[in-house]
Amino acid sequence: MQIALLKATALIYLVGTVLYLYFILSLNERGARLGRMFLAIGAVLHGAAFVARYVAAGYTPITSLFESLSFSAFAIVCVFLAFELRYNLRVLGAFVAPLAFLFSLSTVFLPAEVRTLPPALDSNWLPVHVLLLFFGNAVFAVAFAAGIMYLLMERELKRKRMGAVFKRLPSLDVLDGINYRCLQIGFPLLTLGIITGSIWAEFAWGSYWSWDPKEVWSLITWFLYAALLHGRMTVGWRGRKAAILAIVGFCAILFTFLGVNLLLPGLHTYSNLSG
Amino acid sequence: MTSRIVITGLNHRSAPVEVRERLAFPADTIGHALRALVESDGISEGVILSTCNRVEVCVLAEEGYRGDEAVRRFLASFHGMTPAELQPYLYHRSGDEAVRHLFRVASSLDSMVLGEPQILGQVKDAYGYAAEFKAIGPILDKFFTKAFSAAKRVRTETRVANSAVSVSYAAVELAKKIMGDLSDNTVMLIGAGEMCELAARHLLNAGARGILVTNRTFERAVRLAEEFDGTPVRFEELTTHLKRADIVLSSTGSPRFILKRDDIADVLRVRKNRPMFFIDMAVPRDIDPDANQIDNVYVYDIDDLNNVIETNLEERQREAAKAEEIVAAEADSFRKWLEAQQVTPTIVSLRRKYEEIKAAEVGKALAALGEADPKTRQVVESLASSLLNKVLHSPIASLKRDCEEHSPAQRIAVVREVFDLPEEGEEEEGDAAQGGDDGRA
């Protein structure tokens, strides 16, 4: 049941993707409005599937690779819709919709059966730890997209050749503002995510910090964003520099999330390709 | 009913500004003018469009009248000229050409600056006056409404009006792409130049918060600052005040740069990297173009702005081709509506005549049958109805048909002749309105 729902969701994200691509090519507003509607419908179905899976499994279903990817898509779409409401950032949808679709494809290609939870994960810390981090990651994904848009736009303005990008993207000021806002929301989520994880590790593994690859990479990510936040608040890092750091930071997140799971074995290896 | 839409007028291409000035209709004379216009012989509806670039009179000419002569006489007598004096400046469009013409004008495809946004509002005003002074009737009403929807389609479906094509608008567009809505931004005006002042005014209109004005002669700065409701700044203190400015417009007569790259880098440090946009309209230039390489600093000189405009103009030209297609399609749909309007009264009178004949003949037949049972009555009636429908089908279809070779007027004349229908004027007024939706394509 939830698998069918998830497949339907993937399909709806695909339609959203097509609509947003149509929008950025033609600049026809209707494409963006319909695209947003489809993403919203997708998010509702996705949320329903998540709840259904929670009920069926009896635990927060963010444990396997498939579940993680699927939930990431959900979180990114939710965060996008929230930002869209506030900033009316239609073009962002053209980044978010394909990402949500790609992540949702995991439903089709990865083992998706509900399994018995490994004993170490069977804890009330699970939802707290993962929800904080996943929503934090989704916020940073928006900062990443805004960063790319910033660099594209800045390049056109510096080169003084106004092409396709110029008409489609919002102002540098708005893009940089999103960067800052994402940092203000994402950094506390990331910090709390790491802290709750550490506390949970003390209960589950008997140690707050064991230099497991995922912990190391989370720390690297944390330092990157901490540096950006600090630079912004004190010496006025902004614009290009902030955009580049947001992009680098998100690459670190992706590596922490996917690279570590697939390449570096460690305590956190619950969610590799086999499970 | 075979009246024609005729547009007679002059614009920036056909007449010099002195003539356009003379023929313009100030707002307070337009009611009087419209009344005089529709009282002219052979004119049943009229609209007067008067802008600084064009004066056009659109009328519905009744059958047998050309319309343009009456309009020419009207224009001449209203403005105290002779029709012969006016003749060389006027153009005439009638029928399908007039339709296309108004649609192009409303869509700003006929404007001096292609795609400029004011014209649609001016056409709407002209329509509003005509409605207010009851100079407009059902045909021109529909005509103008259609023109507005054609213009709206052009606006939403093409990018003909989407980009700035003057230096000062280009400056505003760029500033908005860098700073956002400009509400937090201060403008600084260095030196005095017409283009700079115009750009400053546009920036303030677009929402910029305030303006600092500086000039080598401080009195001049004070005067200009008053004009803009801004703050004058001594030229010697330029660099200390520069940190307050987000958008800097410069055009001084200085032979060398007044702001060097390092000056600007310093200011930016003080501003904690808040972006700055320099618009250098001076030749030789006032601002070191190398400053453009500093992060969060954008320096555009007059050539850069002109390049932006040029690209925008090229885009407008490309978009204009799409817009012409939209106009053609909308004009076609209006033409079909107009033809349907023309044939409707003929269809109505055709039907009325034969319904009367049918009623009479059915009555006679039933009388001859004596006491007919209900079934027989029904058979007779339905026989008559279906016969009538079959016979009338071809003439009605031929009236409604979209036919290239024969105009609706010709087809109407043939049907009226063959079926011996009364002249149009003898029928009641209500027919046309009642059948309004009949033949719409």
XYZ file of C-alpha atoms in Angstrom:
716
model
C 0.000 0.000 0.000
C 2.641 2.548 1.023
C 4.866 1.283 -1.829
C 2.088 1.986 -4.346
C 1.596 5.403 -2.786
C 5.315 6.095 -3.062
C 5.331 5.104 -6.705
C 2.398 7.408 -7.358
C 4.318 10.158 -5.574
C 7.360 9.601 -7.797
C 5.086 9.929 -10.820
C 3.580 13.151 -9.531
C 7.057 14.593 -8.899
C 7.896 13.668 -12.476
C 4.899 15.647 -13.728
C 6.001 18.529 -11.493
C 9.485 18.318 -12.999
C 8.132 18.479 -16.541
C 5.928 21.454 -15.658
C 8.800 23.353 -14.054
C 11.056 22.652 -17.024
C 8.329 23.952 -19.290
C 8.155 27.034 -17.077
C 11.876 27.847 -17.247
C 11.943 27.321 -20.996
C 8.820 29.261 -21.888
C 8.556 31.559 -18.862
C 4.854 30.791 -18.876
C 3.696 31.343 -15.290
C 1.063 28.667 -15.584
C 3.816 26.035 -15.728
C 5.142 27.178 -12.352
C 1.698 27.376 -10.763
C 0.738 23.881 -11.916
C 4.195 22.558 -11.008
C 3.833 23.891 -7.484
C 0.382 22.341 -7.241
C 1.763 18.947 -8.264
C 4.617 19.209 -5.776
C 2.094 20.028 -3.052
C -0.092 17.051 -3.993
C 3.050 14.896 -4.122
C 4.053 16.065 -0.655
C 0.632 15.207 0.781
C 0.706 11.705 -0.728
C 4.297 11.293 0.331
C 3.445 12.286 3.900
C 0.553 9.823 3.876
C 2.847 7.057 2.626
C 5.319 7.901 5.363
C 2.652 7.663 8.049
C 1.335 4.421 6.558
C 4.812 2.964 6.643
C 5.312 4.171 10.198
C 2.145 2.339 11.225
C 3.079 -0.818 9.311
C 6.674 -0.927 10.560
C 6.141 0.316 14.069
C 9.166 2.639 13.933
C 10.128 5.880 12.208
C 10.880 4.667 8.705
C 14.146 6.509 8.084
C 16.594 3.667 8.570
C 17.465 2.084 5.246
C 18.953 3.788 2.206
C 15.639 3.616 0.428
C 13.790 5.149 3.357
C 16.410 7.861 3.728
C 16.299 8.874 0.086
C 12.544 8.837 0.041
C 12.302 10.936 3.181
C 14.922 13.365 1.839
C 12.725 13.976 -1.190
C 9.769 14.630 1.101
C 11.742 17.011 3.319
C 13.151 18.946 0.349
C 9.716 19.382 -1.202
C 8.283 20.567 2.131
C 11.083 23.065 2.673
C 10.763 24.299 -0.915
C 7.023 24.831 -0.532
C 7.632 26.788 2.668
C 10.229 28.994 0.948
C 8.043 29.386 -2.119
C 5.257 30.648 0.122
C 7.551 33.233 1.658
C 9.712 34.324 -1.279
C 7.725 33.343 -4.368
C 10.775 31.652 -5.840
C 9.298 29.874 -8.801
C 12.589 28.960 -10.487
C 13.723 27.089 -7.392
C 11.077 24.524 -8.269
C 13.023 23.682 -11.392
C 15.874 22.528 -9.130
C 13.776 20.905 -6.433
C 11.259 18.971 -8.528
C 13.860 16.911 -10.455
C 15.769 16.239 -7.233
C 12.607 15.023 -5.513
C 11.834 12.844 -8.510
C 15.334 11.309 -8.622
C 15.296 10.513 -4.909
C 11.820 9.040 -5.232
C 13.047 6.744 -7.982
C 14.783 4.800 -5.223
C 11.315 3.421 -4.468
C 11.477 1.588 -7.749
C 15.097 0.438 -7.667
C 15.950 -0.276 -4.030
C 14.653 -2.984 -1.699
C 11.695 -1.402 0.016
C 10.201 -4.083 2.221
C 9.602 -3.259 5.841
C 12.259 -5.108 7.843
C 12.942 -5.832 11.474
C 14.688 -2.913 13.089
C 18.304 -3.563 14.168
C 18.258 -3.467 18.008
C 20.598 -0.460 18.218
C 18.118 1.660 16.252
C 15.126 0.706 18.342
C 15.006 3.883 20.391
C 12.973 7.041 20.885
C 16.057 8.981 19.863
C 15.689 7.689 16.303
C 12.921 10.062 15.151
C 14.464 13.060 16.967
C 17.948 12.512 15.589
C 17.001 11.757 11.985
C 14.164 14.246 11.580
C 16.390 17.099 12.777
C 19.170 16.117 10.404
C 16.990 15.401 7.407
C 15.132 18.674 7.638
C 18.454 20.427 8.194
C 19.817 18.775 5.058
C 16.728 19.785 3.088
C 17.189 23.413 4.130
C 20.834 23.236 3.053
C 19.737 21.730 -0.262
C 17.692 24.889 -0.862
C 20.765 26.974 0.048
C 22.755 24.886 -2.434
C 20.246 25.578 -5.228
C 20.179 29.272 -4.333
C 23.985 29.259 -4.385
C 24.111 27.854 -7.895
C 21.531 30.369 -9.047
C 23.553 33.146 -7.422
C 26.720 32.163 -9.273
C 24.900 31.947 -12.607
C 23.276 35.309 -12.116
C 26.421 36.978 -10.834
C 28.349 35.733 -13.847
C 25.891 37.332 -16.258
C 25.966 40.609 -14.373
C 29.760 40.690 -14.257
C 30.135 39.777 -17.905
C 27.403 42.232 -18.837
C 25.778 39.788 -21.212
C 22.185 39.331 -20.222
C 21.017 36.029 -21.574
C 18.481 33.420 -20.644
C 19.537 33.299 -16.992
C 19.004 37.003 -16.402
C 15.280 36.934 -17.095
C 14.575 33.769 -15.173
C 16.367 34.250 -11.895
C 15.460 36.484 -8.981
C 17.772 39.273 -7.854
C 21.156 38.615 -6.248
C 19.790 40.235 -3.115
C 16.979 37.690 -2.820
C 19.287 34.755 -3.579
C 21.802 35.883 -0.982
C 18.979 36.460 1.497
C 17.857 32.867 1.019
C 21.402 31.703 1.609
C 21.444 33.495 4.952
C 17.973 32.403 5.971
C 18.796 28.767 5.181
C 21.914 29.034 7.269
C 19.957 30.484 10.174
C 17.477 27.606 10.060
C 19.743 24.800 8.901
C 22.658 25.345 11.260
C 20.686 24.914 14.502
C 18.996 21.825 13.038
C 22.371 20.349 12.107
C 23.846 21.192 15.506
C 20.907 19.709 17.426
C 20.981 16.678 15.122
C 24.609 16.022 15.979
C 24.057 16.607 19.704
C 21.055 14.270 19.906
C 23.002 11.699 17.918
C 25.846 11.965 20.379
C 23.561 11.502 23.377
C 21.901 8.554 21.720
C 25.340 7.054 20.957
C 26.133 7.185 24.684
C 22.995 5.088 25.326
C 23.360 2.722 22.392
C 27.092 2.318 21.921
C 28.346 3.447 25.264
C 30.264 6.458 24.018
C 29.336 10.010 23.031
C 31.732 10.128 20.163
C 33.582 7.260 18.486
C 35.109 8.902 15.400
C 32.961 6.767 13.165
C 33.255 8.027 9.496
C 29.766 9.473 9.565
C 30.533 11.371 12.749
C 33.737 12.706 11.273
C 32.062 13.900 8.117
C 29.189 15.442 10.039
C 31.731 17.366 12.026
C 33.462 18.550 8.843
C 30.107 19.704 7.500
C 29.324 21.423 10.765
C 32.624 23.310 10.674
C 32.006 24.433 7.085
C 28.624 25.896 7.947
C 29.922 27.304 11.224
C 32.657 29.097 9.310
C 30.137 30.494 6.850
C 27.808 31.664 9.607
C 30.684 33.252 11.488
C 32.045 34.940 8.374
C 28.621 36.299 7.539
C 28.036 37.710 10.977
C 31.438 39.270 11.555
C 33.267 40.265 8.383
C 30.300 40.379 6.035
C 30.932 37.337 3.904
C 28.125 37.329 1.405
C 27.300 36.991 -2.215
C 29.701 34.914 -4.208
C 31.723 33.642 -1.270
C 28.644 32.605 0.673
C 27.185 30.944 -2.400
C 30.330 28.892 -2.969
C 30.454 27.822 0.680
C 26.813 26.786 0.593
C 27.582 24.642 -2.442
C 30.667 23.084 -0.842
C 28.750 22.533 2.397
C 25.991 20.675 0.621
C 28.525 18.504 -1.202
C 29.896 17.591 2.223
C 26.353 16.746 3.341
C 25.838 14.557 0.309
C 29.067 12.743 1.046
C 28.153 12.318 4.706
C 24.779 11.005 3.674
C 25.572 8.848 0.643
C 29.350 8.517 0.311
C 29.919 7.375 3.861
C 27.076 4.868 3.681
C 28.265 3.351 0.459
C 32.061 3.648 0.720
C 33.203 3.873 4.331
C 32.022 1.126 6.668
C 31.402 2.155 10.246
C 28.911 2.118 13.091
C 26.332 4.038 11.041
C 26.208 1.493 8.231
C 22.506 0.725 8.491
C 21.594 2.063 5.156
C 23.758 0.743 2.363
C 22.537 -0.691 -0.924
C 21.698 -4.061 0.596
C 19.330 -2.726 3.176
C -25.940 45.935 -41.712
C -23.085 45.699 -44.170
C -21.406 48.626 -42.528
C -17.621 48.809 -42.383
C -15.070 49.612 -39.745
C -12.853 52.462 -40.911
C -9.832 53.958 -39.202
C -8.453 57.300 -40.365
C -5.596 58.987 -38.649
C -2.016 60.036 -38.444
C 0.943 58.911 -36.366
C 4.628 59.608 -35.757
C 5.491 58.092 -39.133
C 2.945 59.882 -41.261
C 3.020 63.342 -39.731
C 5.575 65.656 -38.063
C 5.064 66.691 -34.476
C 3.656 70.160 -35.388
C 0.807 68.528 -37.266
C 0.206 65.930 -34.548
C 0.072 68.681 -31.947
C -2.475 70.593 -33.972
C -4.733 67.616 -34.457
C -4.604 66.281 -30.922
C -7.827 66.207 -28.909
C -7.285 67.482 -25.375
C -9.346 65.535 -22.836
C -11.773 68.406 -22.266
C -12.775 68.642 -25.923
C -13.232 64.965 -26.558
C -16.890 64.713 -25.542
C -17.795 67.550 -27.852
C -15.702 65.979 -30.629
C -17.307 62.569 -30.262
C -20.773 64.086 -30.493
C -19.823 65.967 -33.643
C -18.284 62.815 -35.073
C -21.281 60.528 -34.705
C -23.566 63.229 -36.042
C -21.638 63.166 -39.323
C -23.393 61.660 -42.327
C -23.034 57.902 -42.672
C -21.291 57.348 -39.345
C -23.057 55.318 -36.712
C -20.348 54.672 -34.123
C -17.016 56.362 -33.370
C -13.980 56.319 -31.091
C -11.230 58.949 -30.968
C -7.729 57.932 -29.900
C -5.428 60.870 -29.220
C -1.910 60.444 -27.849
C 1.289 62.406 -28.371
C 2.294 60.041 -31.146
C -0.991 59.449 -32.882
C -4.488 60.718 -33.539
C -6.804 58.090 -34.910
C -10.509 58.132 -35.492
C -12.224 54.790 -35.715
C -15.758 54.782 -37.060
C -18.435 52.413 -38.212
C -19.463 53.638 -41.670
C -23.000 52.810 -42.736
C -23.716 51.019 -45.956
C -23.006 53.154 -48.988
C -20.584 55.440 -47.143
C -16.815 55.271 -47.265
C -16.347 56.786 -43.841
C -12.876 58.176 -44.412
C -14.134 61.290 -46.198
C -16.514 62.108 -43.406
C -13.726 61.654 -40.851
C -11.371 63.833 -42.838
C -13.969 66.583 -43.009
C -14.658 66.169 -39.320
C -10.949 66.387 -38.388
C -10.435 69.410 -40.622
C -13.412 71.367 -39.410
C -12.798 70.542 -35.750
C -9.240 71.815 -35.908
C -9.844 74.687 -38.314
C -8.013 73.293 -41.307
C -9.076 72.308 -44.779
C -9.421 68.654 -45.755
C -6.856 69.204 -48.512
C -4.277 70.484 -46.011
C -4.720 67.350 -43.938
C -4.763 64.872 -46.759
C -0.985 64.226 -47.075
C -0.630 63.232 -43.412
C -3.536 60.837 -43.132
C -3.757 57.121 -43.606
C -6.889 55.021 -43.992
C -7.571 51.459 -43.068
C -10.883 49.747 -43.582
C -12.373 46.312 -43.088
C -9.875 43.591 -42.233
C -6.987 46.046 -42.449
C -8.596 48.296 -39.881
C -9.085 45.337 -37.557
C -5.457 44.328 -37.822
C -4.377 47.932 -37.415
C -6.192 48.537 -34.132
C -5.057 45.188 -32.733
C -1.458 46.072 -33.569
C -1.777 49.535 -32.067
C -3.283 48.198 -28.832
C -0.572 45.523 -28.634
C 2.086 48.226 -29.025
C 3.379 46.718 -32.247
C 2.819 50.014 -34.075
C 4.455 52.193 -31.415
C 7.550 54.309 -31.859
C 9.213 52.242 -29.128
C 8.092 48.709 -29.885
C 6.328 47.172 -26.927
C 6.056 50.359 -24.851
C 3.400 49.816 -22.225
C 1.402 53.092 -22.200
C -0.494 52.676 -25.459
C -2.905 50.028 -24.208
C -4.017 52.346 -21.405
C -4.497 55.155 -23.918
C -6.640 52.946 -26.172
C -8.676 51.957 -23.131
C -9.158 55.630 -22.274
C -10.331 56.336 -25.823
C -12.846 53.505 -25.500
C -13.905 54.835 -22.100
C -14.619 58.319 -23.504
C -16.573 56.853 -26.400
C -18.666 54.808 -23.970
C -19.166 57.800 -21.656
C -20.398 60.025 -24.454
C -22.442 57.228 -26.038
C -20.553 57.329 -29.315
C -19.898 53.620 -29.276
C -22.342 50.888 -30.330
C -22.321 47.098 -30.251
C -19.894 46.594 -33.145
C -17.125 48.940 -32.056
C -17.667 47.870 -28.476
C -16.910 44.301 -29.415
C -14.093 45.490 -31.671
C -12.285 47.343 -28.888
C -12.911 44.622 -26.317
C -11.325 42.170 -28.727
C -8.393 44.533 -29.236
C -7.808 44.577 -25.470
C -7.810 40.812 -25.262
C -5.441 40.577 -28.242
C -3.109 43.032 -26.467
C -3.349 41.022 -23.272
C -2.426 37.840 -25.104
C 0.537 39.576 -26.710
C 1.636 40.792 -23.293
C 1.364 37.418 -21.587
C 2.432 35.119 -24.408
C 5.352 37.040 -25.844
C 8.190 38.988 -24.307
C 7.733 41.954 -26.571
C 7.539 44.377 -23.647
C 9.711 42.545 -21.177
C 13.012 44.292 -21.389
C 14.276 47.804 -20.943
C 15.111 49.693 -24.134
C 16.356 53.016 -22.782
C 19.529 53.712 -20.854
C 17.763 54.833 -17.721
C 15.346 51.900 -17.693
C 18.230 49.520 -18.296
C 19.941 51.038 -15.252
C 16.817 50.428 -13.161
C 16.444 46.880 -14.443
C 20.059 46.048 -13.600
C 19.837 47.713 -10.200
C 16.787 45.589 -9.399
C 18.561 42.416 -10.435
C 21.399 43.262 -8.068
C 19.642 44.909 -5.129
C 16.134 43.497 -5.242
C 13.229 45.877 -4.693
C 15.503 48.926 -4.038
C 13.524 49.940 -0.942
C 16.670 49.762 1.237
C 18.908 51.401 -1.288
C 20.320 54.881 -1.518
C 21.312 56.484 -4.794
C 24.234 58.847 -5.183
C 24.437 61.289 -8.055
C 27.914 62.580 -8.895
C 28.067 65.516 -11.296
C 25.186 66.636 -13.443
C 24.101 65.159 -16.702
C 20.688 64.836 -18.219
C 20.894 61.064 -18.589
C 22.119 60.603 -15.031
C 19.353 62.759 -13.633
C 16.771 60.844 -15.618
C 18.155 57.527 -14.380
C 18.140 58.850 -10.806
C 14.515 59.849 -11.183
C 13.609 56.402 -12.526
C 15.457 54.734 -9.650
C 13.580 56.853 -7.122
C 10.288 56.091 -8.846
C 11.179 52.414 -8.739
C 11.370 52.632 -4.949
C 14.913 53.704 -4.022
C 15.003 55.132 -0.513
C 16.853 58.395 -0.968
C 19.472 60.264 -2.887
C 22.780 61.982 -2.170
C 23.871 64.630 -4.646
C 27.364 65.912 -5.121
C 28.950 68.339 -7.553
C 32.215 70.219 -7.889
C 30.246 73.404 -7.290
C 28.435 72.835 -4.035
C 25.640 75.328 -4.854
C 24.753 73.231 -7.845
C 24.622 70.133 -5.650
C 22.322 71.949 -3.215
C 20.007 73.042 -6.006
C 19.826 69.582 -7.520
C 19.361 67.962 -4.112
C 16.370 70.209 -3.511
C 14.908 69.153 -6.810
C 15.223 65.471 -5.878
C 14.353 65.978 -2.229
C 17.793 64.560 -1.422
C 20.896 65.446 0.550
C 23.723 67.561 -0.905
C 27.278 66.384 -0.262
C 30.520 68.341 -0.753
C 32.619 66.954 -3.569
C 35.714 66.873 -1.314
C 33.824 64.581 1.068
C 32.749 62.221 -1.684
C 34.748 59.233 -0.475
C 33.534 59.538 3.109
C 29.913 59.584 2.014
C 30.322 56.933 -0.630
C 29.795 54.170 1.925
C 26.176 55.277 2.333
C 25.402 54.825 -1.362
C 24.326 51.553 -2.971
C 23.787 52.812 -6.496
C 26.174 55.441 -7.812
C 25.413 57.438 -10.944
C 28.297 59.437 -12.249
C 28.862 61.908 -15.064
C 31.481 64.523 -14.336
C 33.770 66.275 -16.780
C 36.826 64.885 -15.038
C 39.610 63.832 -17.438
C 40.634 60.924 -15.179
C 38.953 58.437 -12.867
C 37.428 60.063 -9.820
C 37.033 56.653 -8.139
C 39.854 54.144 -8.446
C 39.635 50.460 -7.855
C 41.347 50.704 -4.459
C 39.036 53.485 -3.254
C 36.093 51.307 -4.042
C 37.624 48.226 -2.432
C 38.133 50.281 0.757
C 34.572 51.514 0.759
C 33.309 47.994 0.306
C 35.248 46.808 3.309
C 33.633 49.504 5.426
C 30.237 48.469 4.043
C 30.883 44.844 5.009
C 30.585 43.853 1.367
C 27.094 45.152 0.845
C 26.875 45.293 -2.972
C 27.436 48.493 -4.937
C 26.301 49.286 -8.438
C 28.188 51.991 -10.333
C 26.658 53.496 -13.448
C 29.273 55.542 -15.234
C 27.743 57.789 -17.875
C 30.778 60.031 -18.286
C 33.108 60.097 -21.274
C 35.996 59.931 -20.445
C 35.003 57.575 -17.683
C 34.762 58.530 -14.015
C 35.012 55.100 -12.471
C 37.834 52.641 -12.849
C 36.326 49.743 -14.827
C 38.650 47.313 -13.031
C 36.497 47.786 -9.946
C 34.018 45.461 -11.648
C 36.330 42.599 -10.661
C 35.779 43.223 -6.950
C 33.203 40.866 -5.451
C 29.826 42.548 -4.923
C 30.794 45.519 -7.088
C 29.250 46.037 -10.503
C 30.490 48.779 -12.795
C 28.635 49.587 -15.993
C 29.677 52.342 -18.357
C 27.580 53.909 -21.080
C 28.686 51.365 -23.697
C 27.729 48.470 -21.425
C 24.278 49.936 -20.955
C 23.897 50.494 -24.677
C 24.839 46.869 -25.292
C 22.183 45.719 -22.858
C 19.630 47.825 -24.689
C 20.696 46.509 -28.041
C 20.275 42.893 -26.972
C 16.883 43.786 -25.554
C 15.847 45.452 -28.787
C 16.867 42.415 -30.805
C 14.809 40.254 -28.510
C 11.834 42.543 -28.910
C 12.081 42.260 -32.676
C 12.077 38.477 -32.453
C 9.147 38.508 -30.075
C 7.287 40.923 -32.322
C 7.043 38.223 -34.988
C 5.219 35.983 -32.501
C 3.014 38.893 -31.507
C 2.033 39.478 -35.140
C 0.804 35.904 -35.339
C -1.344 36.381 -32.270
C -2.752 39.586 -33.742
C -3.539 37.817 -37.010
C -5.351 35.006 -35.205
C -7.359 37.409 -33.050
C -8.210 39.552 -36.073
C -9.445 36.460 -37.858
C -11.690 35.469 -35.003
C -13.123 38.989 -34.864
C -13.716 38.952 -38.608
C -15.785 35.794 -38.224
C -17.818 37.366 -35.463
C -18.396 40.432 -37.610
C -19.564 38.353 -40.553
C -21.900 36.411 -38.313
C -23.284 39.755 -37.122
C -23.901 40.756 -40.693
C -25.683 37.588 -41.760
C -27.770 37.116 -38.621
C -30.621 39.502 -39.526
C -30.944 37.864 -42.928
C -31.165 34.413 -41.366
C -33.782 35.682 -38.933
C -35.935 37.240 -41.611
C -35.562 34.200 -43.832
C -36.785 31.958 -41.041
C -39.577 34.314 -40.063
C -40.914 34.532 -43.613
C -41.046 30.761 -44.108
C -42.359 30.047 -40.608
C -45.282 32.310 -41.493
C -45.810 30.476 -44.776
C -45.592 27.145 -43.007
C -48.131 28.164 -40.369
C -50.527 29.329 -43.041
C -50.168 26.185 -45.165
C -50.464 23.831 -42.197
C -53.610 25.696 -41.186
C -55.037 25.260 -44.658
C -54.174 21.562 -44.815
C -55.706 20.872 -41.423
C -58.856 22.750 -42.396
C -59.132 20.603 -45.548
C -58.766 17.430 -43.465
C -61.691 18.486 -41.261
C -61.835 16.796 -37.869
C -58.362 15.294 -37.876
C -57.250 13.059 -35.000
C -54.197 14.241 -32.992
C -51.911 11.786 -34.783
C -52.769 13.162 -38.228
C -52.272 16.731 -36.991
C -48.873 15.776 -35.683
C -47.854 14.130 -38.950
C -48.875 17.150 -40.980
C -47.057 19.550 -38.674
C -43.872 17.574 -38.573
C -43.951 17.092 -42.335
C -44.098 20.864 -42.758
C -41.353 21.506 -40.221
C -38.914 19.022 -41.620
C -39.582 20.185 -45.176
C -38.939 23.751 -44.098
C -35.720 22.870 -42.278
C -34.385 20.925 -45.224
C -35.172 23.667 -47.698
C -33.668 26.420 -45.531
C -30.569 24.466 -44.645
C -28.543 25.323 -47.740
C -29.191 29.069 -47.865
C -28.443 29.435 -44.140
C -25.310 27.330 -44.452
C -24.173 29.391 -47.394
C -24.688 32.594 -45.391
C -22.689 31.305 -42.485
C -19.978 29.705 -44.515
C -16.495 31.153 -44.237
C -16.014 31.904 -47.912
C -13.068 33.584 -49.563
C -14.556 34.407 -52.940
C -17.717 36.216 -51.935
C -17.992 38.736 -49.167
C -20.803 38.341 -46.636
C -22.472 41.344 -48.233
C -22.553 39.602 -51.601
C -23.909 36.401 -50.122
C -26.544 38.312 -48.189
C -27.590 40.144 -51.355
C -27.966 36.860 -53.258
C -30.027 35.189 -50.553
C -32.231 38.248 -50.139
C -32.785 38.440 -53.891
C -33.504 34.734 -54.408
C -35.806 34.375 -51.409
C -37.395 37.741 -51.977
C -36.797 39.102 -48.479
C -37.734 42.647 -47.481
C -35.066 45.373 -47.342
C -33.038 45.397 -44.146
C -34.092 48.755 -42.799
C -37.720 47.571 -42.665
C -37.004 44.983 -40.011
C -37.090 45.522 -36.297
C -33.996 46.563 -34.397
C -34.083 43.708 -31.886
C -33.193 41.042 -34.426
C -29.498 41.645 -34.574
C -28.999 41.647 -30.847
C -31.207 38.602 -30.350
C -29.234 36.545 -32.798
C -25.911 37.746 -31.429
C -24.463 34.345 -30.642
C -25.871 32.608 -33.625
C -23.061 32.201 -36.052
C -20.031 32.657 -33.837
C -17.148 30.589 -35.103
